[in-house]
CSV table of C-alpha atoms in Angstrom, one decimal:
chain,number,residue,atom,x,y,z
A,272,ASP,CA,282.9,208.8,77.4
A,273,THR,CA,284.8,208.2,80.1
A,274,ALA,CA,282.9,208.7,83.4
A,275,VAL,CA,285.8,210.5,85.3
A,276,SER,CA,288.7,211.9,83.9
A,277,GLN,CA,291.8,213.8,85.1
A,278,THR,CA,294.2,215.9,83.2
A,279,PRO,CA,297.2,216.1,82.7
A,280,LYS,CA,298.1,212.3,83.4
A,281,TYR,CA,301.7,213.2,84.3
A,282,LEU,CA,302.9,216.4,85.8
A,283,VAL,CA,306.7,217.2,86.0
A,284,THR,CA,307.3,220.0,87.9
A,285,GLN,CA,310.0,222.5,89.7
A,286,MET,CA,310.2,223.0,93.4
A,287,GLY,CA,307.9,225.9,94.7
A,288,ASN,CA,305.4,226.1,91.0
A,289,ASP,CA,302.1,226.0,91.7
A,290,LYS,CA,300.1,223.5,89.4
A,291,SER,CA,296.4,222.7,89.0
A,292,ILE,CA,294.4,219.5,87.9
A,293,LYS,CA,291.7,218.5,87.1
A,294,CYS,CA,288.6,216.5,87.0
A,295,GLU,CA,286.1,216.0,85.4
A,296,GLN,CA,283.1,213.4,85.9
A,297,ASN,CA,280.3,212.9,83.5
A,298,LEU,CA,278.6,210.2,85.6
A,299,GLY,CA,275.7,212.6,87.2
A,300,HIS,CA,277.2,212.3,91.0
A,301,ASP,CA,276.8,215.1,93.5
A,302,THR,CA,280.0,214.1,95.4
A,303,MET,CA,283.4,214.6,94.0
A,304,TYR,CA,286.9,213.0,95.9
A,305,TRP,CA,290.7,213.3,96.4
A,306,TYR,CA,292.6,211.0,96.8
A,307,LYS,CA,296.7,210.4,97.3
A,308,GLN,CA,298.7,207.4,96.9
A,309,ASP,CA,302.2,208.1,97.9
A,310,SER,CA,304.8,206.0,96.6
A,311,LYS,CA,305.1,202.3,99.3
A,312,LYS,CA,300.9,202.9,97.9
A,313,PHE,CA,298.8,204.1,100.7
A,314,LEU,CA,295.2,205.6,98.9
A,315,LYS,CA,294.5,208.4,101.2
A,316,ILE,CA,291.3,210.6,101.3
A,317,MET,CA,292.2,214.5,101.0
A,318,PHE,CA,289.0,215.9,100.1
A,319,SER,CA,285.5,215.6,99.9
A,320,TYR,CA,282.8,217.9,97.8
A,321,ASN,CA,278.7,217.6,98.2
A,322,ASN,CA,277.8,220.0,95.6
A,323,LYS,CA,280.0,222.3,95.7
A,324,GLU,CA,280.4,221.7,99.5
A,325,LEU,CA,283.3,221.0,101.4
A,326,ILE,CA,282.6,217.8,103.6
A,327,ILE,CA,285.1,216.2,104.3
A,328,ASN,CA,288.9,217.6,104.3
A,329,GLU,CA,291.6,215.3,106.3
A,330,THR,CA,295.0,217.4,107.3
A,331,VAL,CA,295.8,218.1,104.4
A,332,PRO,CA,297.9,221.4,104.0
A,333,ASN,CA,297.3,224.5,103.2
A,334,ARG,CA,299.1,224.4,100.4
A,335,PHE,CA,296.4,222.4,98.6
A,336,SER,CA,293.3,224.0,98.0
A,337,PRO,CA,290.2,222.0,96.1
A,338,LYS,CA,287.8,224.2,93.8
A,339,SER,CA,284.9,223.2,92.7
A,340,PRO,CA,283.2,225.5,90.5
A,341,ASP,CA,280.2,223.4,89.4
A,342,LYS,CA,278.8,219.5,90.4
A,343,ALA,CA,281.0,217.8,87.5
A,344,HIS,CA,283.8,219.5,89.0
A,345,LEU,CA,286.9,219.3,91.3
A,346,ASN,CA,290.5,220.8,90.8
A,347,LEU,CA,293.2,220.2,92.7
A,348,HIS,CA,295.9,223.3,92.9
A,349,ILE,CA,298.6,223.4,95.1
A,350,ASN,CA,301.1,225.8,95.7
A,351,SER,CA,304.4,226.0,96.4
A,352,LEU,CA,305.2,222.1,95.5
A,353,GLU,CA,307.4,220.5,97.7
A,354,LEU,CA,309.7,217.6,97.1
A,355,GLY,CA,307.2,215.1,99.2
A,356,ASP,CA,303.9,216.1,97.4
A,357,SER,CA,305.2,213.8,94.3
A,358,ALA,CA,302.3,210.4,94.3
A,359,VAL,CA,299.6,209.7,92.5
A,360,TYR,CA,296.2,211.3,92.5
A,361,PHE,CA,293.2,210.2,91.9
A,362,CYS,CA,290.1,211.2,91.4
A,363,ALA,CA,286.1,210.0,92.9
A,364,SER,CA,282.9,210.3,92.3
A,365,SER,CA,280.0,208.6,94.0
A,366,GLN,CA,276.5,209.3,94.3
A,367,ASP,CA,275.0,209.8,97.8
A,368,SER,CA,272.5,206.7,97.7
A,369,GLU,CA,275.1,204.9,95.6
A,370,GLU,CA,277.7,205.0,98.1
A,371,THR,CA,280.1,203.6,94.9
A,372,GLN,CA,283.0,205.8,94.1
A,373,TYR,CA,284.1,205.7,90.7
A,374,PHE,CA,287.7,206.5,90.5
A,375,GLY,CA,289.6,208.3,87.3
A,376,PRO,CA,293.3,207.3,86.4
A,377,GLY,CA,295.1,209.3,88.2
A,378,THR,CA,297.6,212.1,87.9
A,379,ARG,CA,301.3,211.7,88.2
A,380,LEU,CA,302.8,214.4,90.2
A,381,LEU,CA,306.6,214.4,90.3
A,382,VAL,CA,307.6,217.3,91.7
A,383,LEU,CA,312.1,217.5,91.5
B,814,ASP,CA,286.4,203.8,111.7
B,815,ALA,CA,287.1,200.1,111.8
B,816,LYS,CA,290.8,198.7,110.9
B,817,THR,CA,291.1,195.7,108.6
B,818,THR,CA,294.0,193.1,108.1
B,819,GLN,CA,294.4,191.5,105.4
B,820,PRO,CA,297.2,189.2,104.0
B,821,PRO,CA,299.8,191.2,101.7
B,822,SER,CA,300.0,188.5,98.9
B,823,MET,CA,298.5,185.3,97.8
B,824,ASP,CA,298.6,183.6,94.4
B,825,CYS,CA,295.8,182.1,92.8
B,826,ALA,CA,295.9,179.7,89.3
B,827,GLU,CA,294.1,180.7,86.2
B,828,GLY,CA,290.7,179.7,86.2
B,829,ARG,CA,291.0,178.6,90.0
B,830,ALA,CA,288.4,180.1,93.3
B,831,ALA,CA,290.5,183.1,94.9
B,832,ASN,CA,289.3,183.8,98.2
B,833,LEU,CA,290.7,186.9,99.7
B,834,PRO,CA,290.1,187.2,103.8
B,835,CYS,CA,289.5,189.6,105.5
B,836,ASN,CA,289.5,191.0,109.5
B,837,HIS,CA,287.8,193.6,110.8
B,838,SER,CA,286.5,192.4,114.3
B,839,THR,CA,286.1,196.1,115.4
B,840,ILE,CA,283.1,196.8,113.1
B,841,SER,CA,280.7,198.7,114.0
B,842,GLY,CA,276.9,197.6,113.3
B,843,ASN,CA,276.2,200.8,110.7
B,844,GLU,CA,279.3,200.1,108.4
B,845,TYR,CA,279.2,198.0,105.7
B,846,VAL,CA,282.1,195.7,104.2
B,847,TYR,CA,283.3,197.2,100.7
B,848,TRP,CA,285.3,195.7,98.2
B,849,TYR,CA,287.8,197.7,96.1
B,850,ARG,CA,291.0,196.2,93.4
B,851,GLN,CA,293.6,198.9,92.3
B,852,ILE,CA,294.8,197.4,89.4
B,853,HIS,CA,298.7,198.0,87.9
B,854,SER,CA,298.9,201.6,87.9
B,855,GLN,CA,294.9,202.3,87.0
B,856,GLY,CA,292.4,203.8,89.7
B,857,PRO,CA,291.0,202.2,92.4
B,858,GLN,CA,287.9,199.4,91.2
B,859,TYR,CA,284.1,199.0,92.6
B,860,ILE,CA,284.0,195.0,93.1
B,861,ILE,CA,281.3,195.0,95.6
B,862,HIS,CA,279.2,195.1,99.1
B,863,GLY,CA,277.5,194.3,102.0
B,864,LEU,CA,276.3,194.9,105.3
B,865,LYS,CA,274.9,191.5,107.0
B,866,ASN,CA,274.1,189.0,104.4
B,867,ASN,CA,276.1,187.2,101.6
B,868,GLU,CA,276.5,189.4,98.5
B,869,THR,CA,277.3,188.2,94.5
B,870,ASN,CA,277.3,190.5,91.5
B,871,GLU,CA,278.6,189.3,88.3
B,872,MET,CA,281.7,190.2,89.0
B,873,ALA,CA,282.7,188.6,93.2
B,874,SER,CA,280.6,187.2,95.9
B,875,LEU,CA,281.6,189.2,99.2
B,876,ILE,CA,280.7,186.1,102.5
B,877,ILE,CA,280.2,187.4,105.4
B,878,THR,CA,280.4,185.7,109.1
B,879,GLU,CA,277.2,185.6,110.9
B,880,ASP,CA,279.4,187.9,114.0
B,881,ARG,CA,280.2,190.1,111.4
B,882,LYS,CA,284.1,190.3,112.3
B,883,SER,CA,285.6,188.6,109.3
B,884,SER,CA,284.9,188.4,105.5
B,885,THR,CA,285.5,186.8,102.2
B,886,LEU,CA,285.7,187.7,98.5
B,887,ILE,CA,285.5,185.1,96.3
B,888,LEU,CA,286.6,185.0,92.8
B,889,PRO,CA,285.3,182.3,91.7
B,890,HIS,CA,287.5,181.9,88.3
B,891,ALA,CA,290.0,184.4,88.1
B,892,THR,CA,292.3,185.2,85.4
B,893,LEU,CA,295.1,186.9,84.8
B,894,ARG,CA,293.9,190.4,84.5
B,895,ASP,CA,292.3,189.5,88.4
B,896,THR,CA,296.0,190.0,89.3
B,897,ALA,CA,295.6,193.7,91.1
B,898,VAL,CA,296.0,194.2,95.1
B,899,TYR,CA,292.9,193.8,96.7
B,900,TYR,CA,291.1,196.5,99.3
B,901,CYS,CA,288.8,195.2,102.2
B,902,ILE,CA,287.5,198.5,103.5
B,903,VAL,CA,284.3,199.4,106.4
B,904,ARG,CA,282.4,202.3,105.8
B,905,LEU,CA,279.4,204.2,107.4
B,906,PRO,CA,277.1,204.5,104.8
B,907,HIS,CA,276.7,208.7,103.8
B,908,PRO,CA,274.5,209.8,104.3
B,909,PRO,CA,273.3,209.9,107.2
B,910,TYR,CA,277.0,210.1,108.5
B,911,ASN,CA,278.5,213.1,106.9
B,912,GLN,CA,282.5,211.5,107.5
B,913,GLY,CA,280.1,208.0,106.3
B,914,GLY,CA,281.2,208.5,102.2
B,915,LYS,CA,285.5,208.4,103.1
B,916,LEU,CA,287.0,205.3,101.9
B,917,ILE,CA,290.3,204.4,104.1
B,918,PHE,CA,292.4,201.9,102.7
B,919,GLY,CA,294.6,199.7,104.4
B,920,GLN,CA,297.8,197.5,102.6
B,921,GLY,CA,295.5,195.4,100.6
B,922,THR,CA,296.5,191.7,99.4
B,923,GLU,CA,298.4,191.9,95.8
B,924,LEU,CA,296.7,188.9,94.1
B,925,SER,CA,299.1,187.5,91.5
B,926,VAL,CA,296.9,184.7,89.4
B,927,LYS,CA,298.9,182.3,87.5
B,928,PRO,CA,299.2,180.9,84.7
């Protein structure tokens, strides 16, 4: 009965590859987010979707493309992976009226 | 978005109250104060939030000064499981503010609860 789940938990890949991270929430929330936590532990928002529409797009390279097939899912596709993409990626969701964000367990991406 | 300042680390004895301060001197009238924590290797977890009044829930209490320029998160009886990085965040509500949904995390306070 996990509220926000992410797959995979760990992802090790080579530079230049394309990879996807999936996120699903079963809370019935309208809004979903992607955050990146780098090696210095700074957590920074990347994207936010509300009812499948993009509402926040921070200065993230075009190689990162979020896709929301429905309200319960927000996937992150990354093209041409670079060493600097190595980080922990967290998905989160919230219901607008409640404002509280619930985070997933994170996906640890290592680019070699 | 307003910025927050927190001490980088604090220690607390198990069973004692942990008081975590946060400075947000540039906070605007519409911005809420939120507290999240991140236990090692886990996703951030919501603790509590408030606008002007003090708030209490099953996890913690939030004391906001009258001028709203600072706040204190209180864990009344800290346990070893409360060891985590605690983030104080100010944010606009969403809706109506379109950019209000995002959380801007600072460095936080690393709280170590010791036996």
